[in-house]
PDB file of C-alpha atoms in Angstrom:
ATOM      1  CA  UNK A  87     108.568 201.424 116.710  1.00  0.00           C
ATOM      2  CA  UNK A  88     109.555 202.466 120.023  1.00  0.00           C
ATOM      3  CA  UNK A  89     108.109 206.302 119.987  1.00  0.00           C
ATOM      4  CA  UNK A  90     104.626 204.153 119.210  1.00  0.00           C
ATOM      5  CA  UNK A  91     105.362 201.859 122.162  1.00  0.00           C
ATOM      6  CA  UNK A  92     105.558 205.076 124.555  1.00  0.00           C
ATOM      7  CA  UNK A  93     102.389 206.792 122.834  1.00  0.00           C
ATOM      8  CA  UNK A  94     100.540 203.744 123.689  1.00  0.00           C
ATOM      9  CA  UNK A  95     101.903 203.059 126.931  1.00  0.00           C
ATOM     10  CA  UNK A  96     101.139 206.872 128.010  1.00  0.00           C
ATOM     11  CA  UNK A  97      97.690 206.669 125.969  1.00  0.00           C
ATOM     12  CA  UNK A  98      96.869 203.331 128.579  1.00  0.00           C
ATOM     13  CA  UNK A  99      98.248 204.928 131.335  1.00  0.00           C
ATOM     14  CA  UNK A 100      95.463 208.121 130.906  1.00  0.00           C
ATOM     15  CA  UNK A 101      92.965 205.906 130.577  1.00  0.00           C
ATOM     16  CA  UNK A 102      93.530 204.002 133.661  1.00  0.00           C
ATOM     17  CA  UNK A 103      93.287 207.619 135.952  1.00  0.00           C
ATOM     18  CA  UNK A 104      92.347 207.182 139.519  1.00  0.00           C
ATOM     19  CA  UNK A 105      90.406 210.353 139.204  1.00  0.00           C
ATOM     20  CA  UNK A 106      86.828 210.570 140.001  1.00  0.00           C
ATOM     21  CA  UNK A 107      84.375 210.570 137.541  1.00  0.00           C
ATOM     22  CA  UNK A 108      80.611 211.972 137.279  1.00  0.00           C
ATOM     23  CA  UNK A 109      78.382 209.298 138.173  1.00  0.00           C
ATOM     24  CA  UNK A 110      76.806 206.769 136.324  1.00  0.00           C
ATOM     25  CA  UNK A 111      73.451 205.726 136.473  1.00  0.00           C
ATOM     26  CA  UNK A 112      75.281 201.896 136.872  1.00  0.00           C
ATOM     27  CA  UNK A 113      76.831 203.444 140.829  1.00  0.00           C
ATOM     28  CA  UNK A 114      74.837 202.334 143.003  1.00  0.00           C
ATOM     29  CA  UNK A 115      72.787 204.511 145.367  1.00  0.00           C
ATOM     30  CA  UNK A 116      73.820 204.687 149.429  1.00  0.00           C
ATOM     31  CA  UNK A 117      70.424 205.653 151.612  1.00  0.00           C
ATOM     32  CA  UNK A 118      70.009 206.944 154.880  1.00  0.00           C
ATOM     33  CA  UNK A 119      68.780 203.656 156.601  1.00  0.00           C
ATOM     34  CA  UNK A 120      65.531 205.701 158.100  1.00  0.00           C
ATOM     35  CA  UNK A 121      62.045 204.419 156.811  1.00  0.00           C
ATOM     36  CA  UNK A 122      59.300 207.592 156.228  1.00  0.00           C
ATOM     37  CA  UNK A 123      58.030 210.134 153.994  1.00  0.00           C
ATOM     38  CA  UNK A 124      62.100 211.077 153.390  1.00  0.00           C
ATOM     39  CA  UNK A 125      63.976 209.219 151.400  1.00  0.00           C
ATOM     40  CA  UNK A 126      67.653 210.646 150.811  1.00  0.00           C
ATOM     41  CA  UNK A 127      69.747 209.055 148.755  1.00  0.00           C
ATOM     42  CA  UNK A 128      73.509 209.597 146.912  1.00  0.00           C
ATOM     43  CA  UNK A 129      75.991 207.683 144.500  1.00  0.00           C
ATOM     44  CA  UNK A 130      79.633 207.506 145.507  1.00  0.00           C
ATOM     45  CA  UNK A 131      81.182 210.220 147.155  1.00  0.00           C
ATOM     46  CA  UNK A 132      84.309 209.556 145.573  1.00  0.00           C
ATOM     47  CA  UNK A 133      82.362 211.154 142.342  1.00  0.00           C
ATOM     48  CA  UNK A 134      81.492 214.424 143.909  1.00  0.00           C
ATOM     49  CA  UNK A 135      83.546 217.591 143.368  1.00  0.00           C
ATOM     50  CA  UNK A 136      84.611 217.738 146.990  1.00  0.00           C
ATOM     51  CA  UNK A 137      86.913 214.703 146.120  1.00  0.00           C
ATOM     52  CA  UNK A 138      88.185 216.066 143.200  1.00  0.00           C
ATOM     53  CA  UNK A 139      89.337 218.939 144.944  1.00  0.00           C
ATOM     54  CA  UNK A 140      90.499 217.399 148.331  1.00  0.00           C
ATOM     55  CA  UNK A 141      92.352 214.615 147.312  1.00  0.00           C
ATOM     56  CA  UNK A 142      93.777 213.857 150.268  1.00  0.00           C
ATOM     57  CA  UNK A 143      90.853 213.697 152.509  1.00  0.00           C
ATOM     58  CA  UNK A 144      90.538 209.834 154.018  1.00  0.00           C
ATOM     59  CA  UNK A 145      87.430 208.162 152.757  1.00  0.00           C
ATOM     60  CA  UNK A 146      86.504 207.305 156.498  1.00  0.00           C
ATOM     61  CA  UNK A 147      86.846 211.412 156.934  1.00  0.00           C
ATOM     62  CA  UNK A 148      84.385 211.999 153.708  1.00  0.00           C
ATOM     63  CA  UNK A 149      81.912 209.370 154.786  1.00  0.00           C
ATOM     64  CA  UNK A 150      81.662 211.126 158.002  1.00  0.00           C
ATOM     65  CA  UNK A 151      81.216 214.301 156.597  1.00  0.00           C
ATOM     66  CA  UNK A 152      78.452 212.691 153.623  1.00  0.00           C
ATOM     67  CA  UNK A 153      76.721 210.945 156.463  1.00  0.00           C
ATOM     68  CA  UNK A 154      76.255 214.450 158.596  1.00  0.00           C
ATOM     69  CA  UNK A 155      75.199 216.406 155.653  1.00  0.00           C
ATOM     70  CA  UNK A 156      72.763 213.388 154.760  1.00  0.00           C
ATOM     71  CA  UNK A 157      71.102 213.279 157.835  1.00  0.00           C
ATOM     72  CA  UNK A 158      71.201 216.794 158.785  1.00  0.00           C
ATOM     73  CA  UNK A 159      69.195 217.290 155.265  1.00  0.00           C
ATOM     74  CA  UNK A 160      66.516 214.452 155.908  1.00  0.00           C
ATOM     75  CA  UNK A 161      65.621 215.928 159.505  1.00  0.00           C
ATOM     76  CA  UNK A 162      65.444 219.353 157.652  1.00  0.00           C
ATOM     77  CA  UNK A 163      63.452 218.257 154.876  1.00  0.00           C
ATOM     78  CA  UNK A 164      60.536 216.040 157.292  1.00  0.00           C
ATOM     79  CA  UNK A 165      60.467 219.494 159.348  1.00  0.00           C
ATOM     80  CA  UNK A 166      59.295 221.311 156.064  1.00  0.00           C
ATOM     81  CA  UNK A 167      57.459 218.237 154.194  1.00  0.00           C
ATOM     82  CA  UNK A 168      53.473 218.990 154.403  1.00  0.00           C
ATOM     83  CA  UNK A 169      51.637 216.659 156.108  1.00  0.00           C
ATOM     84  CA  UNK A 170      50.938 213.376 153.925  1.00  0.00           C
ATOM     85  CA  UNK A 171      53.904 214.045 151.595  1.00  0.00           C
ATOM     86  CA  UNK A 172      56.580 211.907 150.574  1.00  0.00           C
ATOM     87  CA  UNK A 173      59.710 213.475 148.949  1.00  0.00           C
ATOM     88  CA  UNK A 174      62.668 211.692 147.528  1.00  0.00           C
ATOM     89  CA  UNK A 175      66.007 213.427 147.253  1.00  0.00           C
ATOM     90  CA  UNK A 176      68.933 212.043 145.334  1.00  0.00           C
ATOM     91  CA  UNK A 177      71.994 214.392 146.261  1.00  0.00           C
ATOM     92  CA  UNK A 178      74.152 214.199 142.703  1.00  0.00           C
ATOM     93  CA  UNK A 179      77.232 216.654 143.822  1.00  0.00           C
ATOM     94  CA  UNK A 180      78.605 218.302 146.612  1.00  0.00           C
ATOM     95  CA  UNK A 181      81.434 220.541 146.866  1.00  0.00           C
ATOM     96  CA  UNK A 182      82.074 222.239 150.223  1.00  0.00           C
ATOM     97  CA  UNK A 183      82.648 225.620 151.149  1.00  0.00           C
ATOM     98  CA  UNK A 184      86.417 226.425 150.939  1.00  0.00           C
ATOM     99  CA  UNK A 185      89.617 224.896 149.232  1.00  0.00           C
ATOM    100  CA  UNK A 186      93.373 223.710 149.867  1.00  0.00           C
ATOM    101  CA  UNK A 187      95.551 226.751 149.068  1.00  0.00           C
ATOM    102  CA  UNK A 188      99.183 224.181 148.492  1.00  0.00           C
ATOM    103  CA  UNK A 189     100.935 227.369 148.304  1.00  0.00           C
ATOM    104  CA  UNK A 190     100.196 229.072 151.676  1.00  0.00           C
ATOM    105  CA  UNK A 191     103.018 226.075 152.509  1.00  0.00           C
ATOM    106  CA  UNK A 192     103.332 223.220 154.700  1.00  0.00           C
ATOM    107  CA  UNK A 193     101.810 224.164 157.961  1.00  0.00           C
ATOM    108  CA  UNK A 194      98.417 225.140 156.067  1.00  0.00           C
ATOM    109  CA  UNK A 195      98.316 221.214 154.181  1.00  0.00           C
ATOM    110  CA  UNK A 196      95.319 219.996 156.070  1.00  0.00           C
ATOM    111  CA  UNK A 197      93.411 223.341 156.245  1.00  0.00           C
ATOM    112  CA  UNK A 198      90.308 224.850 154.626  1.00  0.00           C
ATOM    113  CA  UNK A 199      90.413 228.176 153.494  1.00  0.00           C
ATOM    114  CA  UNK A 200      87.374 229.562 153.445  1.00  0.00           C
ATOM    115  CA  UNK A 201      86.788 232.540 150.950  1.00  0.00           C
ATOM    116  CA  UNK A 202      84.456 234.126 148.450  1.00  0.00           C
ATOM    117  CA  UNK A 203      85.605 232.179 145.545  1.00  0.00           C
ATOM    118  CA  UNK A 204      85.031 228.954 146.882  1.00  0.00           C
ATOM    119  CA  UNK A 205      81.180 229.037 147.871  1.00  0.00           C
ATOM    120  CA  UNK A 206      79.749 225.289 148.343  1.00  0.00           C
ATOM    121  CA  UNK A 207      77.756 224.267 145.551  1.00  0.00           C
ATOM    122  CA  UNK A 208      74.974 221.339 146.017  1.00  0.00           C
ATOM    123  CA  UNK A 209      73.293 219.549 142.977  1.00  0.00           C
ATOM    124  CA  UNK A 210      70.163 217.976 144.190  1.00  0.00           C
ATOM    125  CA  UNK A 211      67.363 215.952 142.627  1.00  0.00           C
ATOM    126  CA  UNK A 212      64.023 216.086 144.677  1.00  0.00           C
ATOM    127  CA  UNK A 213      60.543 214.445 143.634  1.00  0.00           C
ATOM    128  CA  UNK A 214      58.051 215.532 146.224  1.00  0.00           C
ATOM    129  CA  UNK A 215      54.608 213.522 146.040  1.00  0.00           C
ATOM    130  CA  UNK A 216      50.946 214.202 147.812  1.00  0.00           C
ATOM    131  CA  UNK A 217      49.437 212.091 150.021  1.00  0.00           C
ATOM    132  CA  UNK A 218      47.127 210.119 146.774  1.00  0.00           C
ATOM    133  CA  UNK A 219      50.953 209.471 145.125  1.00  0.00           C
ATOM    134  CA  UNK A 220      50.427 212.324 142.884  1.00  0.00           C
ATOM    135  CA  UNK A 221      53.514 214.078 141.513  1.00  0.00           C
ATOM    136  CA  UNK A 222      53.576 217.734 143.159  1.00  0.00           C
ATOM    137  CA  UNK A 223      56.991 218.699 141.807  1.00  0.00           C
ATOM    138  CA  UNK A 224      60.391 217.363 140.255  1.00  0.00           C
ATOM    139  CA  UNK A 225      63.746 218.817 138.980  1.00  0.00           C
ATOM    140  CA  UNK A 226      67.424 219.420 139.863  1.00  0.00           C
ATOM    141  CA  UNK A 227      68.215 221.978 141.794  1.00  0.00           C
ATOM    142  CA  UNK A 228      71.680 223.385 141.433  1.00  0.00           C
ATOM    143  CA  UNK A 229      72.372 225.193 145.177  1.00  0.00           C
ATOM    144  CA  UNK A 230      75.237 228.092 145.465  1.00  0.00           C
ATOM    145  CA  UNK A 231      75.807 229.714 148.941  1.00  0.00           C
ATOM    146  CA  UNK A 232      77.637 232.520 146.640  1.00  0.00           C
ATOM    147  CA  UNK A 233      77.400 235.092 149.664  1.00  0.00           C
ATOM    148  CA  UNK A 234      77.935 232.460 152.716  1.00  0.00           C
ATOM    149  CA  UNK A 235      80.521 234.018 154.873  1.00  0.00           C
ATOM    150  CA  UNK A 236      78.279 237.001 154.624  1.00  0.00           C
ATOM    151  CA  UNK A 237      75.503 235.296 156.203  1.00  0.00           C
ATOM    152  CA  UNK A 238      75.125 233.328 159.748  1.00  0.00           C
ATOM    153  CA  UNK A 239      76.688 233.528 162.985  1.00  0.00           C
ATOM    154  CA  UNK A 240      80.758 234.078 163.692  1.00  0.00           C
ATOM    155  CA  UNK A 241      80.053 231.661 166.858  1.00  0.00           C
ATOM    156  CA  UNK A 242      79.214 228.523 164.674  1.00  0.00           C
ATOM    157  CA  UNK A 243      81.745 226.106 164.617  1.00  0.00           C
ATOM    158  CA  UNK A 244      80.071 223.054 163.107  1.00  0.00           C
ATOM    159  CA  UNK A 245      82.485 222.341 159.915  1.00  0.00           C
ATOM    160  CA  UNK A 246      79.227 221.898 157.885  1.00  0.00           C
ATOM    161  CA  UNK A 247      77.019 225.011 159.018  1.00  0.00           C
ATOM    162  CA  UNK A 248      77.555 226.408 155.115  1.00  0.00           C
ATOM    163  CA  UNK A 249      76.468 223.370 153.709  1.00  0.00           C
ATOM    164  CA  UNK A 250      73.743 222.974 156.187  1.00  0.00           C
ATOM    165  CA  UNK A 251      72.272 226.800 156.054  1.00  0.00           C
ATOM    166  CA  UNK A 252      72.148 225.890 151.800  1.00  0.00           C
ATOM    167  CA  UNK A 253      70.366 222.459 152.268  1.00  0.00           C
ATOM    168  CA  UNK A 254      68.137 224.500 155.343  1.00  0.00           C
ATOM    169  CA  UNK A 255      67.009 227.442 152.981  1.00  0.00           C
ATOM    170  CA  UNK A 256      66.650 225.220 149.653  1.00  0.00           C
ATOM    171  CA  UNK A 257      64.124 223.079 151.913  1.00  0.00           C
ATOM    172  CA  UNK A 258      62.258 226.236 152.961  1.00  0.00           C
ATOM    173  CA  UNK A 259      62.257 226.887 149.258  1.00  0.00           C
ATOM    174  CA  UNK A 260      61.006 223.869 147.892  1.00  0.00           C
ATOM    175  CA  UNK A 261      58.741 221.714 150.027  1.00  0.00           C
ATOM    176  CA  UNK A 262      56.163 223.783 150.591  1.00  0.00           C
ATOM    177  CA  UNK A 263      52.483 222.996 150.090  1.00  0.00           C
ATOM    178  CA  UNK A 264      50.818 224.701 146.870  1.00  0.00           C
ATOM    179  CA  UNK A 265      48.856 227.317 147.266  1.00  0.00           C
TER     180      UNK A 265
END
């Protein structure tokens, strides 16, 4: 009777995990409060890889990375949105360039190691309308900056510039007028 006790105990214990999930449909959606042809929008952070990974990020430190990234991709995206447009992007999952590495020891706890294998990775869903409120495109767009420390300048020292330069170049990408 007691081995059962444990298996069940153990067995409640999994199912109670603190860690994050993929997203529902039931989280609800954060926006950017600014009204206009961009609408950006994301679930939870908590769900996104990032927090998987970095568990011991603050959530005061990931909402003011999220926030950055958020707004940094709706001024990007109403630079590149044709005239008349509306486009609405739901970002479903960030991770960010680099990764803890525990065993480089104590002194490197709280820093990001930025290498080749651990290229940020953005999943984005974008419905991009014409001015009558017809549908000119929709989709998820899965983002890798596979080559990123290859690219940009050695001078840039904004924490997000990866991030940004993949949000930047999937913008040029996709909200284009058709031809």
């Amino acid at each position: 009777m007691k081995p059962l006790a444990v298996l069940l105990g153990v067995l409640m214990l999994c199912g109670c995990s603190t860690t994050p999930r993929e997203s529902s449909p039931s989280t609800p959606l954060h926006a950017l409060p600014i009204d206009g042809p961009v609408n950006v929008r994301w679930r939870n952070p908590a769900t996104f890889s990032e927090a998987r990974v970095n568990r011991e990020e603050l959530p005061r430190q990931r909402d003011h990375w999220v926030d950055a990234l958020m707004r940094s991709l709706h001024a990007e995206a109403g630079r590149r949105l044709p005239a008349g447009h509306t486009v609405q992007i739901e970002v479903v999952d960030v991770k960010r360039a680099g990764d803890d590495e525990p065993w480089q020891g104590i002194d490197y706890q709280h820093v990001r190691i930025r290498r080749d294998v651990y290229p940020p990775r953005i999943t984005l869903r974008c419905m991009l309308r014409d001015a009558a409120g017809n549908m000119v495109s929709e989709g998820e767009d899965r983002l890798s900056g596979i080559n990123h420390l290859q690219i940009g300048s050695a001078v840039d020292s904004d924490p997000l510039r990866h991030e940004k330069r993949l949000l930047r170049d999937w913008a040029a990408r996709r909200l284009v007028p058709a031809r």
